[in-house]
């Protein structure tokens, strides 16, 4: 983030950001102040906004590529969890005046690659200077058949609880990057750090969600925290089976290493966040159909528990974890990242 | 912006921002990570994003009410200039952790009033902490009959150039607020400062634009600068008649005061920005119809020039100003605010 290669806003848009809108007819080549979107007939649009700021959501010396991948994944993940396919996004960057052209170019190059992954393009944006930052706000827009957006508030008592992919890799990857976990203790460290620096939103699960999900949420704050958000919005509680939470081989090896503190490490997995997996609920009658549906995906889909009535055996808890014997596993401390809490 | 009344993100959303989404069915009560919009049949959606950051777009001690009004006006104005009626908006606030609940409440109360003015509601958002700021990004979404969004790139040689309202009041108002203009010299100072602290986007002109405009842009950077953007996008040049540029009675009195430097003051009017008026172009055949149409509006619509071929009598200039005798008025310096230029 040097002051070399300083660049004016109009040049920045033309040289760095306009290529991201090429081939995206909605964006009008970024010439106008707004983009025009023609939704497909019979579709609703879904809109989500997320901000990432230096020093809070990423470190000042994080590579711009990582910032780009994480910013887009966070937003596309919100859309996927609502059963929506992404259409495009706007990008607002407020950055210190000295942020280098090289930073912008690396950032934009990575956005170009991620856009292609998701089949979307840049719709428009705003590049401004600020004291502090950079701070990036992406607003992603997706499309869903009319009336078919999947909410977090519509889970029902008795529904199964499912999750895509594996949980906790990104948190362990961050621990390695920040030297809380030593690479010697994590021989497959690269596969873990990759989940943190190059997260991929699960748009592949959108069809399955549309066919089966009664409610859904993406896992960004931490598995237990996000299940808690879903349970609270649905006015139920959730039981999670510890042994069913899907863990990658690399994370599994760490959990089983002597002296790694398996229990506190497991707590880290399910509370660390940045997974960008999708938790969803579905009727028990759909189990076989979901498992069959999941065969065509390039990531696993695991049944990890169920929604239950509030109160009774689980008292005031929104989310209870049980071990293989059925005993309650106590997870101390907050279940996920809360802004403003530090 | 004290650290008193510190508040957590979830409480902030529930207490301060959720009321802004009440009565807005699209927002799902801000419970989900995304809002769902059902466009009216046969309509396109228009999306625009603008960021305002402390120390750049507003002063650290600006009242939160002013920040709220300006942030929403800037975005709604972009929609209006595209011929779109606003539907709703998302709000991302990245703020120092110590920003007080009183600041948020005053900010939200003013948003509530401005929302009502424009007939829109909050769709969703993100509240995060950051080092520096606050920095606010609003993404506004509007609706336009399919294929009828008005662009800045479609003005034609020979078209008349029109503008809504009056130009320059906000710039003079800012000069008064920052003590560059003495209140004694500006006896109607309040009407000028009001245009800066309480700008109102011209959604009233949307119908007229839909009926007559060949191209349009809103006036945010400065009248001449924004006309230049339109001319450049349309591959033409623009002639502006100095005497036809609409000026408020308060600004007129200042221009005519001895010793106020009428010419440099006039330059300030047409380059100052923050007007949130709309410049549009239309066929000369539509003059009478536009004037009749404008009768029903509560602000004037003035014909201030025309689009002409590039080159020839105006050489390399994109925008040329002429006085009543037809002589070219030279406007020195940049024609509008450029981020990153300071």
XYZ file of C-alpha atoms in Angstrom:
684
model
C 0.000 0.000 0.000
C 2.644 2.504 -1.042
C 1.994 5.922 -2.480
C 3.794 4.970 -5.678
C 1.641 4.602 -8.708
C -0.940 7.063 -7.421
C -3.877 7.296 -9.721
C -6.938 9.412 -10.267
C -10.433 8.105 -9.793
C -11.507 8.324 -13.417
C -8.359 6.591 -14.638
C -8.755 3.972 -11.927
C -12.262 3.174 -13.110
C -11.322 3.063 -16.784
C -8.124 1.083 -16.392
C -8.790 -1.218 -13.456
C -12.507 -1.621 -12.877
C -14.182 -1.200 -16.290
C -12.711 -4.529 -17.503
C -14.619 -6.232 -14.670
C -17.851 -5.009 -16.229
C -16.961 -6.083 -19.768
C -19.438 -8.581 -21.136
C -21.892 -7.606 -18.405
C -24.647 -5.843 -20.337
C -26.289 -4.594 -17.131
C -23.345 -2.407 -16.167
C -23.438 -0.051 -19.191
C -19.634 -0.130 -19.195
C -19.589 1.696 -15.845
C -20.283 4.920 -17.763
C -23.506 5.703 -15.936
C -23.991 6.168 -12.211
C -26.242 3.141 -12.029
C -26.630 -0.284 -13.565
C -29.827 -1.607 -15.073
C -30.921 -5.168 -14.348
C -33.647 -6.989 -16.228
C -34.745 -9.872 -13.997
C -35.911 -12.991 -15.756
C -39.685 -13.239 -15.945
C -41.143 -14.715 -12.776
C -38.080 -14.083 -10.655
C -37.413 -12.047 -7.522
C -34.119 -10.332 -6.886
C -32.187 -10.879 -3.672
C -29.885 -8.135 -2.417
C -27.162 -8.404 0.232
C -24.421 -6.072 1.462
C -21.196 -6.775 3.337
C -18.315 -4.532 4.309
C -14.696 -5.598 4.885
C -12.376 -3.053 6.497
C -8.610 -3.126 7.024
C -7.616 -3.914 10.587
C -11.019 -5.441 11.372
C -11.944 -7.967 8.701
C -8.520 -8.263 7.147
C -5.002 -7.342 8.142
C -3.292 -4.284 6.689
C -0.699 -6.497 5.021
C -3.115 -9.094 3.673
C -2.583 -9.582 -0.051
C -5.232 -7.768 -2.119
C -6.033 -11.105 -3.770
C -7.189 -12.511 -0.430
C -9.265 -9.441 0.308
C -10.957 -9.700 -3.093
C -11.756 -13.407 -2.797
C -13.106 -13.066 0.741
C -15.224 -9.993 -0.005
C -16.949 -11.616 -2.955
C -17.360 -15.015 -1.251
C -18.997 -13.412 1.801
C -21.678 -11.799 -0.346
C -22.260 -14.636 -2.812
C -22.528 -16.990 0.171
C -25.403 -14.910 1.563
C -27.197 -15.230 -1.777
C -26.579 -18.985 -2.036
C -28.002 -19.539 1.449
C -31.199 -17.806 0.307
C -31.451 -20.175 -2.648
C -30.503 -17.431 -5.119
C -28.069 -17.595 -8.041
C -25.836 -14.519 -8.226
C -26.429 -12.024 -11.060
C -23.856 -9.311 -10.378
C -22.437 -6.978 -7.747
C -21.527 -3.402 -7.023
C -18.257 -2.478 -5.349
C -17.583 0.601 -3.231
C -13.957 1.115 -2.230
C -13.026 3.818 0.258
C -9.240 3.812 0.426
C -6.376 5.976 1.600
C -5.294 8.325 -1.193
C -1.893 6.646 -1.337
C -3.144 3.140 -2.068
C -1.040 1.999 -5.012
C -2.184 1.146 -8.492
C -0.499 -2.225 -7.975
C -2.840 -2.939 -5.047
C -5.895 -2.036 -7.112
C -4.706 -4.106 -10.058
C -4.011 -7.211 -7.987
C -7.370 -6.757 -6.273
C -9.209 -6.371 -9.593
C -7.402 -9.302 -11.220
C -8.537 -11.564 -8.445
C -12.085 -10.220 -8.622
C -12.032 -11.070 -12.341
C -11.133 -14.690 -11.547
C -13.762 -14.987 -8.808
C -16.434 -13.379 -11.002
C -15.794 -16.032 -13.605
C -16.120 -18.750 -10.989
C -19.557 -17.449 -10.037
C -20.627 -16.455 -13.554
C -21.224 -12.820 -12.642
C -19.830 -9.357 -13.437
C -19.344 -5.961 -11.867
C -22.470 -3.797 -12.126
C -21.102 -0.489 -10.877
C -19.511 1.128 -7.912
C -17.802 4.023 -6.256
C -14.105 4.610 -5.664
C -13.372 7.266 -3.064
C -10.562 8.283 -0.776
C -10.850 8.158 2.992
C -8.748 8.597 6.091
C -8.080 5.009 7.076
C -9.222 1.907 5.292
C -9.300 0.534 2.729
C -12.899 -0.397 3.395
C -14.770 -2.381 0.771
C -18.509 -2.711 0.511
C -19.932 -5.213 -1.928
C -23.638 -5.370 -2.678
C -24.437 -8.613 -4.456
C -27.647 -9.217 -6.350
C -29.084 -12.628 -7.054
C -32.133 -14.085 -8.688
C -34.611 -16.578 -7.311
C -37.904 -17.954 -8.651
C -40.693 -15.691 -7.424
C -41.649 -16.315 -3.811
C -38.931 -18.965 -3.424
C -36.265 -17.114 -1.463
C -35.198 -19.325 1.457
C -35.279 -17.573 4.817
C -33.650 -18.351 8.138
C -36.956 -17.911 9.962
C -38.883 -20.812 8.472
C -37.230 -23.861 10.069
C -39.680 -26.187 11.855
C -39.427 -28.329 14.968
C -38.420 -31.839 13.912
C -36.585 -30.751 10.756
C -33.149 -32.217 10.128
C -30.164 -29.888 10.262
C -27.679 -30.188 7.386
C -24.441 -28.499 6.417
C -22.368 -28.356 3.224
C -18.640 -29.041 2.947
C -16.398 -29.136 6.005
C -16.317 -26.875 9.037
C -13.412 -25.140 10.714
C -10.687 -25.262 8.072
C -10.687 -21.489 7.573
C -10.360 -20.854 11.317
C -7.416 -23.261 11.578
C -5.923 -21.694 8.445
C -6.116 -18.275 10.076
C -4.491 -19.698 13.219
C -1.599 -20.918 11.097
C -1.302 -17.571 9.299
C -1.256 -15.776 12.643
C 1.217 -18.282 14.158
C -1.152 -19.526 16.854
C -0.807 -22.956 15.259
C 2.702 -24.017 14.246
C 3.048 -25.373 10.700
C 4.962 -28.366 12.157
C 1.788 -29.289 13.994
C -0.225 -28.837 10.804
C 1.498 -30.805 8.048
C -1.395 -30.097 5.667
C -1.351 -26.439 6.614
C -1.701 -25.282 3.036
C -5.095 -26.872 2.552
C -6.265 -25.101 5.721
C -4.843 -21.668 4.924
C -6.294 -21.969 1.416
C -9.775 -22.191 2.931
C -9.138 -18.860 4.673
C -7.417 -16.933 1.875
C -9.458 -18.373 -1.020
C -12.946 -19.116 0.251
C -15.485 -20.316 -2.291
C -19.198 -19.688 -1.808
C -21.375 -22.784 -2.315
C -23.532 -21.734 -5.257
C -23.616 -25.417 -6.252
C -26.070 -26.123 -3.448
C -28.711 -23.647 -4.650
C -30.695 -26.230 -6.633
C -30.757 -28.674 -3.720
C -31.901 -25.887 -1.399
C -34.680 -24.939 -3.798
C -35.894 -28.547 -3.870
C -35.617 -29.400 -0.175
C -34.688 -26.652 2.288
C -37.227 -25.290 4.752
C -34.749 -22.658 5.998
C -31.061 -21.843 5.562
C -28.220 -19.561 6.626
C -24.601 -19.319 5.585
C -21.803 -20.064 8.028
C -19.797 -16.868 8.367
C -19.787 -16.039 12.098
C -19.182 -19.659 13.187
C -21.200 -22.872 12.853
C -22.836 -22.781 16.294
C -23.427 -19.047 16.181
C -25.101 -19.204 12.786
C -27.221 -22.219 13.759
C -28.231 -20.112 16.765
C -29.296 -17.262 14.458
C -31.417 -19.680 12.430
C -32.947 -21.257 15.546
C -33.742 -17.859 17.066
C -35.343 -16.588 13.859
C -37.370 -19.816 13.554
C -38.411 -19.729 17.239
C -36.988 -23.199 17.897
C -33.774 -24.666 19.311
C -31.170 -26.876 17.652
C -29.462 -30.119 18.706
C -26.106 -30.743 17.018
C -24.422 -34.164 17.029
C -20.734 -33.540 17.638
C -19.609 -36.617 15.720
C -21.607 -35.655 12.645
C -20.047 -32.224 12.128
C -18.009 -32.679 8.930
C -14.302 -32.060 9.366
C -11.656 -32.152 6.641
C -8.910 -34.823 6.749
C -6.368 -32.097 7.587
C -8.444 -30.818 10.494
C -9.154 -34.397 11.624
C -5.436 -35.173 11.806
C -4.926 -32.097 13.968
C -7.809 -33.017 16.272
C -6.306 -36.461 16.797
C -2.730 -35.314 17.404
C -1.672 -35.808 21.017
C -1.085 -32.548 22.834
C -3.147 -30.457 20.426
C -5.968 -30.089 22.947
C -8.617 -31.812 20.879
C -11.509 -30.349 22.803
C -10.484 -26.697 22.629
C -9.481 -27.230 19.021
C -12.936 -28.637 18.265
C -14.459 -25.604 19.930
C -12.361 -23.461 17.589
C -13.681 -25.371 14.560
C -17.329 -24.820 15.338
C -17.023 -21.211 16.496
C -14.281 -19.831 14.231
C -16.331 -18.705 11.275
C -15.352 -17.699 7.717
C -16.468 -21.131 6.493
C -18.896 -19.870 3.841
C -20.671 -23.199 4.016
C -24.485 -23.368 4.103
C -26.541 -24.724 6.999
C -30.056 -25.712 6.009
C -33.025 -27.539 7.441
C -35.315 -30.018 5.709
C -38.100 -32.446 6.503
C -36.945 -35.876 7.708
C -38.932 -37.360 4.804
C -36.444 -35.721 2.415
C -33.343 -37.472 3.791
C -32.882 -39.984 0.991
C -33.695 -37.439 -1.704
C -31.156 -34.981 -0.294
C -28.481 -37.650 -0.153
C -29.200 -38.617 -3.745
C -29.232 -34.957 -4.815
C -25.894 -34.368 -3.103
C -24.203 -37.069 -5.196
C -23.891 -34.646 -8.091
C -22.114 -31.984 -6.007
C -18.361 -31.661 -5.665
C -18.629 -31.184 -1.902
C -20.314 -33.271 0.801
C -23.645 -32.506 2.436
C -23.908 -33.825 6.017
C -26.823 -34.249 8.398
C -25.620 -32.869 11.718
C -28.667 -32.667 13.977
C -32.213 -31.415 14.161
C -34.456 -28.587 15.249
C -36.274 -29.160 18.544
C -38.762 -27.307 20.704
C -37.365 -24.585 22.911
C -37.146 -25.235 26.645
C -37.490 -28.706 28.166
C -34.309 -30.781 28.145
C -32.194 -28.026 26.650
C -33.390 -25.295 29.017
C -32.582 -21.803 27.730
C -29.959 -22.797 25.180
C -30.635 -22.147 21.505
C -28.020 -24.653 20.385
C -26.976 -27.792 22.243
C -24.150 -30.105 21.179
C -24.235 -33.791 22.145
C -21.480 -36.400 21.968
C -21.892 -39.966 20.694
C -23.237 -41.075 24.084
C -25.898 -38.363 24.036
C -24.204 -36.319 26.765
C -24.226 -32.545 26.357
C -20.891 -31.052 25.319
C -20.398 -27.684 26.936
C -18.963 -25.048 24.625
C -17.709 -22.147 26.677
C -17.549 -18.555 25.586
C -19.213 -16.785 22.702
C -20.144 -18.963 19.765
C -18.959 -16.660 17.030
C -17.463 -13.380 16.045
C -19.353 -10.295 17.126
C -18.373 -6.927 15.725
C -17.991 -4.175 18.299
C -17.271 -6.779 20.994
C -13.500 -6.294 20.938
C -18.966 10.659 18.546
C -18.203 9.785 22.148
C -17.687 6.312 23.471
C -20.645 6.701 25.783
C -23.646 4.636 24.922
C -21.528 1.950 23.273
C -23.687 -0.707 21.749
C -23.357 -4.124 20.221
C -24.076 -4.802 16.596
C -27.131 -6.978 17.137
C -28.707 -4.493 19.533
C -27.872 -1.676 17.144
C -29.702 -3.415 14.326
C -32.739 -4.290 16.446
C -33.069 -0.947 18.181
C -31.906 1.579 15.618
C -32.082 0.135 12.122
C -34.915 -2.432 12.153
C -37.530 0.351 12.509
C -36.296 1.743 9.179
C -37.330 -1.522 7.545
C -40.769 -1.649 9.185
C -43.524 -1.626 6.598
C -40.987 -2.580 3.937
C -42.023 -6.126 3.027
C -38.864 -6.666 0.968
C -36.554 -6.369 3.966
C -37.861 -9.371 5.931
C -37.452 -7.297 9.104
C -33.670 -7.309 8.613
C -33.640 -10.849 10.025
C -32.080 -12.413 6.959
C -28.760 -11.541 5.357
C -30.475 -10.419 2.192
C -33.628 -8.661 1.068
C -35.974 -9.989 -1.592
C -37.372 -7.612 -4.192
C -40.259 -8.452 -6.519
C -40.023 -6.002 -9.406
C -43.300 -4.980 -10.979
C -44.038 -6.882 -14.168
C -42.324 -5.290 -17.155
C -39.853 -3.292 -15.141
C -36.070 -3.196 -14.921
C -34.239 -2.473 -11.705
C -31.612 0.241 -11.486
C -28.826 -0.082 -8.921
C -26.432 2.624 -7.729
C -23.835 2.820 -4.965
C -22.252 5.816 -3.231
C -19.908 6.067 -0.290
C -19.560 9.011 2.095
C -16.589 8.991 4.459
C -15.743 11.254 7.386
C -13.064 13.792 6.591
C -13.613 13.440 2.834
C -17.308 13.769 2.041
C -18.360 15.185 5.374
C -16.624 16.769 8.324
C -16.012 14.811 11.529
C -18.292 17.178 13.439
C -21.088 17.298 10.870
C -24.406 16.461 12.499
C -25.481 12.877 11.769
C -28.732 14.296 10.387
C -26.812 16.057 7.613
C -24.804 12.946 6.825
C -28.005 10.887 6.564
C -29.813 13.346 4.306
C -26.824 13.791 2.000
C -26.068 10.070 1.727
C -29.610 9.192 0.735
C -30.030 12.191 -1.606
C -26.811 11.343 -3.465
C -28.078 7.855 -4.275
C -31.720 8.681 -4.985
C -30.506 11.488 -7.256
C -28.559 8.956 -9.348
C -31.743 6.907 -9.747
C -33.893 9.935 -10.627
C -31.435 10.989 -13.343
C -31.844 7.542 -14.894
C -35.610 7.989 -14.957
C -36.114 5.451 -12.156
C -38.359 5.705 -9.107
C -36.612 4.520 -5.925
C -37.745 1.219 -4.375
C -35.424 0.841 -1.379
C -31.812 0.891 -0.244
C -29.192 -1.015 1.688
C -26.909 0.709 4.168
C -23.407 -0.390 5.174
C -21.877 1.555 8.037
C -18.234 1.018 8.983
C -17.655 3.111 12.087
C -15.172 3.503 14.921
C -16.156 1.197 17.789
C -16.760 4.194 20.021
C -19.376 5.861 17.850
C -22.201 6.655 20.252
C -25.720 5.299 20.240
C -26.867 8.917 20.127
C -25.069 9.383 16.808
C -26.688 6.255 15.355
C -30.122 7.258 16.621
C -29.956 10.775 15.202
C -28.665 9.327 11.932
C -31.471 6.740 11.775
C -34.177 9.237 12.721
C -33.180 11.433 9.825
C -33.049 8.465 7.464
C -36.605 7.652 8.556
C -37.761 11.147 7.569
C -35.925 11.066 4.226
C -37.229 7.570 3.448
C -40.747 8.846 3.888
C -40.045 11.755 1.546
C -38.956 9.340 -1.165
C -41.498 6.612 -0.368
C -38.865 3.949 0.259
C -37.538 1.793 3.108
C -34.360 0.125 4.291
C -33.790 -3.258 2.625
C -30.824 -4.496 4.630
C -27.275 -3.679 5.492
C -24.154 -4.271 7.475
C -22.908 -2.501 10.578
C -19.227 -3.061 11.300
C -16.444 -1.417 13.216
C -13.387 0.020 11.526
C -10.298 2.057 12.304
C -11.320 5.490 11.086
C -14.592 6.471 9.558
C -17.483 6.451 9.876
C -17.833 5.495 6.246
C -21.319 4.933 4.859
C -22.145 3.081 1.686
C -25.692 3.222 0.403
C -26.839 1.072 -2.489
C -30.147 2.358 -3.791
C -32.435 0.346 -6.017
C -35.015 1.847 -8.325
C -37.524 0.654 -10.870
C -37.983 1.759 -14.453
C -40.221 0.498 -17.260
C -38.320 -2.181 -19.156
C -35.728 -0.766 -21.544
C -36.498 2.798 -20.469
C -33.560 3.626 -18.216
C -32.154 6.999 -19.282
C -28.405 6.990 -19.897
C -25.851 9.757 -20.069
C -24.461 8.399 -23.338
C -27.487 8.950 -25.571
C -27.565 12.743 -25.982
C -27.602 13.890 -29.622
C -26.089 16.847 -31.419
C -28.724 19.598 -31.605
C -30.592 18.505 -28.450
C -31.500 21.170 -25.936
C -29.804 21.076 -22.535
C -32.095 21.477 -19.515
C -31.617 21.549 -15.767
C -33.989 21.275 -12.791
C -34.150 23.665 -9.838
C -31.371 26.141 -9.131
C -27.620 25.712 -9.272
C -24.948 26.645 -6.753
C -26.906 27.123 -3.550
C -25.324 24.108 -1.853
C -21.801 25.312 -2.708
C -22.540 28.775 -1.303
C -24.161 27.145 1.730
C -20.996 25.140 2.338
C -18.929 28.337 1.975
C -21.041 29.935 4.706
C -20.719 26.862 6.957
C -16.948 26.914 6.478
C -16.746 30.704 6.991
C -15.436 31.469 3.515
C -18.576 33.556 3.025
C -19.576 35.807 5.935
C -23.236 35.578 7.004
C -23.391 39.408 6.860
C -22.661 39.157 3.153
C -25.305 36.453 2.795
C -28.466 37.733 4.450
C -30.443 34.701 3.218
C -27.699 32.378 4.365
C -30.115 29.897 5.847
C -31.763 29.087 2.538
C -28.301 28.419 1.101
C -26.959 26.291 3.948
C -30.227 24.317 3.907
C -29.480 23.250 0.343
C -26.168 21.797 1.557
C -27.268 20.153 4.802
C -30.704 18.992 3.595
C -30.450 18.201 -0.099
C -33.507 16.727 -1.759
C -33.205 14.492 -4.806
C -35.545 15.432 -7.680
C -37.694 12.321 -7.982
C -40.504 14.632 -9.155
C -38.811 14.968 -12.544
C -38.815 11.237 -13.316
C -42.095 11.329 -15.260
C -40.952 14.268 -17.386
C -37.649 12.505 -18.084
C -39.495 9.362 -19.150
C -41.599 11.394 -21.572
C -38.924 13.640 -23.047
C -35.282 13.066 -22.082
C -32.787 11.694 -24.602
C -30.061 11.541 -21.925
C -29.570 12.713 -18.345
C -27.125 12.955 -15.447
C -27.458 14.288 -11.928
C -25.478 17.306 -10.774
C -23.260 16.132 -7.946
C -19.683 17.022 -8.984
C -20.640 20.462 -10.320
C -22.856 21.659 -13.181
C -20.107 22.107 -15.783
C -18.286 18.954 -14.747
C -21.411 16.815 -14.960
C -22.433 18.335 -18.295
C -18.910 17.422 -19.404
C -19.450 13.807 -18.320
C -22.688 13.663 -20.317
C -21.090 15.268 -23.374
C -18.102 12.916 -23.247
C -20.312 9.840 -22.892
C -22.508 11.036 -25.767
C -19.484 11.904 -27.957
C -20.622 15.513 -28.408
C -19.834 18.879 -26.820
C -22.108 21.257 -24.912
C -22.773 25.008 -25.164
C -24.119 26.577 -21.976
C -25.746 30.053 -21.945
C -24.473 31.777 -18.822
C -27.601 33.902 -18.406
C -29.894 30.889 -18.560
C -28.309 28.964 -15.679
C -31.000 29.093 -12.977
C -29.878 30.788 -9.782
C -31.913 31.172 -6.582
C -32.952 34.654 -5.384
C -30.485 34.317 -2.480
C -27.605 33.432 -4.770
C -28.675 36.181 -7.217
C -28.508 38.817 -4.468
C -24.991 37.667 -3.604
C -23.871 37.741 -7.248
C -25.120 41.314 -7.564
C -23.588 42.609 -4.328
C -20.711 45.012 -4.948
C -17.382 43.609 -3.837
C -18.517 39.976 -3.847
C -16.498 39.178 -6.958
C -19.466 38.247 -9.132
C -17.391 36.405 -11.703
C -15.460 34.135 -9.330
C -18.659 33.623 -7.351
C -20.440 32.544 -10.534
C -17.594 30.135 -11.220
C -18.162 28.704 -7.741
C -21.878 28.208 -8.490
C -21.348 26.183 -11.639
C -18.423 24.115 -10.356
C -19.276 23.640 -6.666
C -21.393 20.513 -6.838
C -23.715 18.870 -4.302
C -26.704 20.333 -6.160
C -28.549 17.040 -6.711
C -30.361 18.650 -9.600
C -30.829 16.777 -12.893
C -29.366 17.855 -16.231
C -31.134 16.326 -19.205
C -31.245 16.663 -22.952
C -34.280 16.622 -25.232
C -35.235 17.259 -28.838
C -35.920 20.914 -29.677
C -39.365 19.798 -30.866
C -40.219 18.941 -27.239
C -39.634 22.452 -25.849
C -43.272 23.463 -25.437
C -44.282 20.049 -24.099
C -41.485 20.131 -21.512
C -42.467 23.613 -20.377
C -46.097 22.516 -20.050
C -45.043 19.340 -18.211
C -42.894 21.361 -15.806
C -45.893 23.445 -14.699
C -47.009 20.631 -12.392
C -43.625 20.426 -10.623
C -42.730 22.337 -7.468
C -39.343 23.328 -8.899
C -38.398 25.083 -12.140
C -36.995 23.386 -15.233
C -34.735 25.669 -17.309
C -33.314 25.379 -20.791
C -29.641 26.330 -20.473
C -28.000 25.439 -23.784
C -27.590 22.691 -26.320
C -25.426 19.824 -27.464
C -23.174 20.595 -30.448
C -20.651 18.746 -32.581
C -17.202 18.350 -31.132
C -14.380 20.466 -32.563
C -15.006 23.454 -34.838
C -15.807 26.681 -33.033
C -15.340 25.182 -29.575
C -12.022 23.460 -30.341
C -11.137 20.753 -27.811
C -13.492 21.870 -25.058
C -16.291 19.566 -23.990
C -18.266 22.369 -22.390
C -18.265 26.022 -23.446
C -20.069 28.819 -21.605
C -21.244 31.918 -23.530
C -22.476 35.235 -22.188
C -25.485 37.167 -23.495
C -23.379 38.667 -26.326
C -22.290 35.216 -27.460
C -18.712 35.666 -26.188
C -17.051 32.689 -24.573
C -16.736 32.923 -20.777
C -13.519 31.335 -19.615
C -13.892 29.188 -16.500
C -10.474 28.511 -15.044
C -9.470 25.480 -13.065
C -11.119 22.133 -12.684
C -14.852 22.069 -13.281
C -15.802 19.899 -10.362
C -14.713 17.832 -7.435
C -12.392 14.937 -8.187
C -11.665 12.386 -5.519
C -7.976 11.572 -5.063
C -7.042 14.961 -6.537
C -6.290 16.625 -3.212
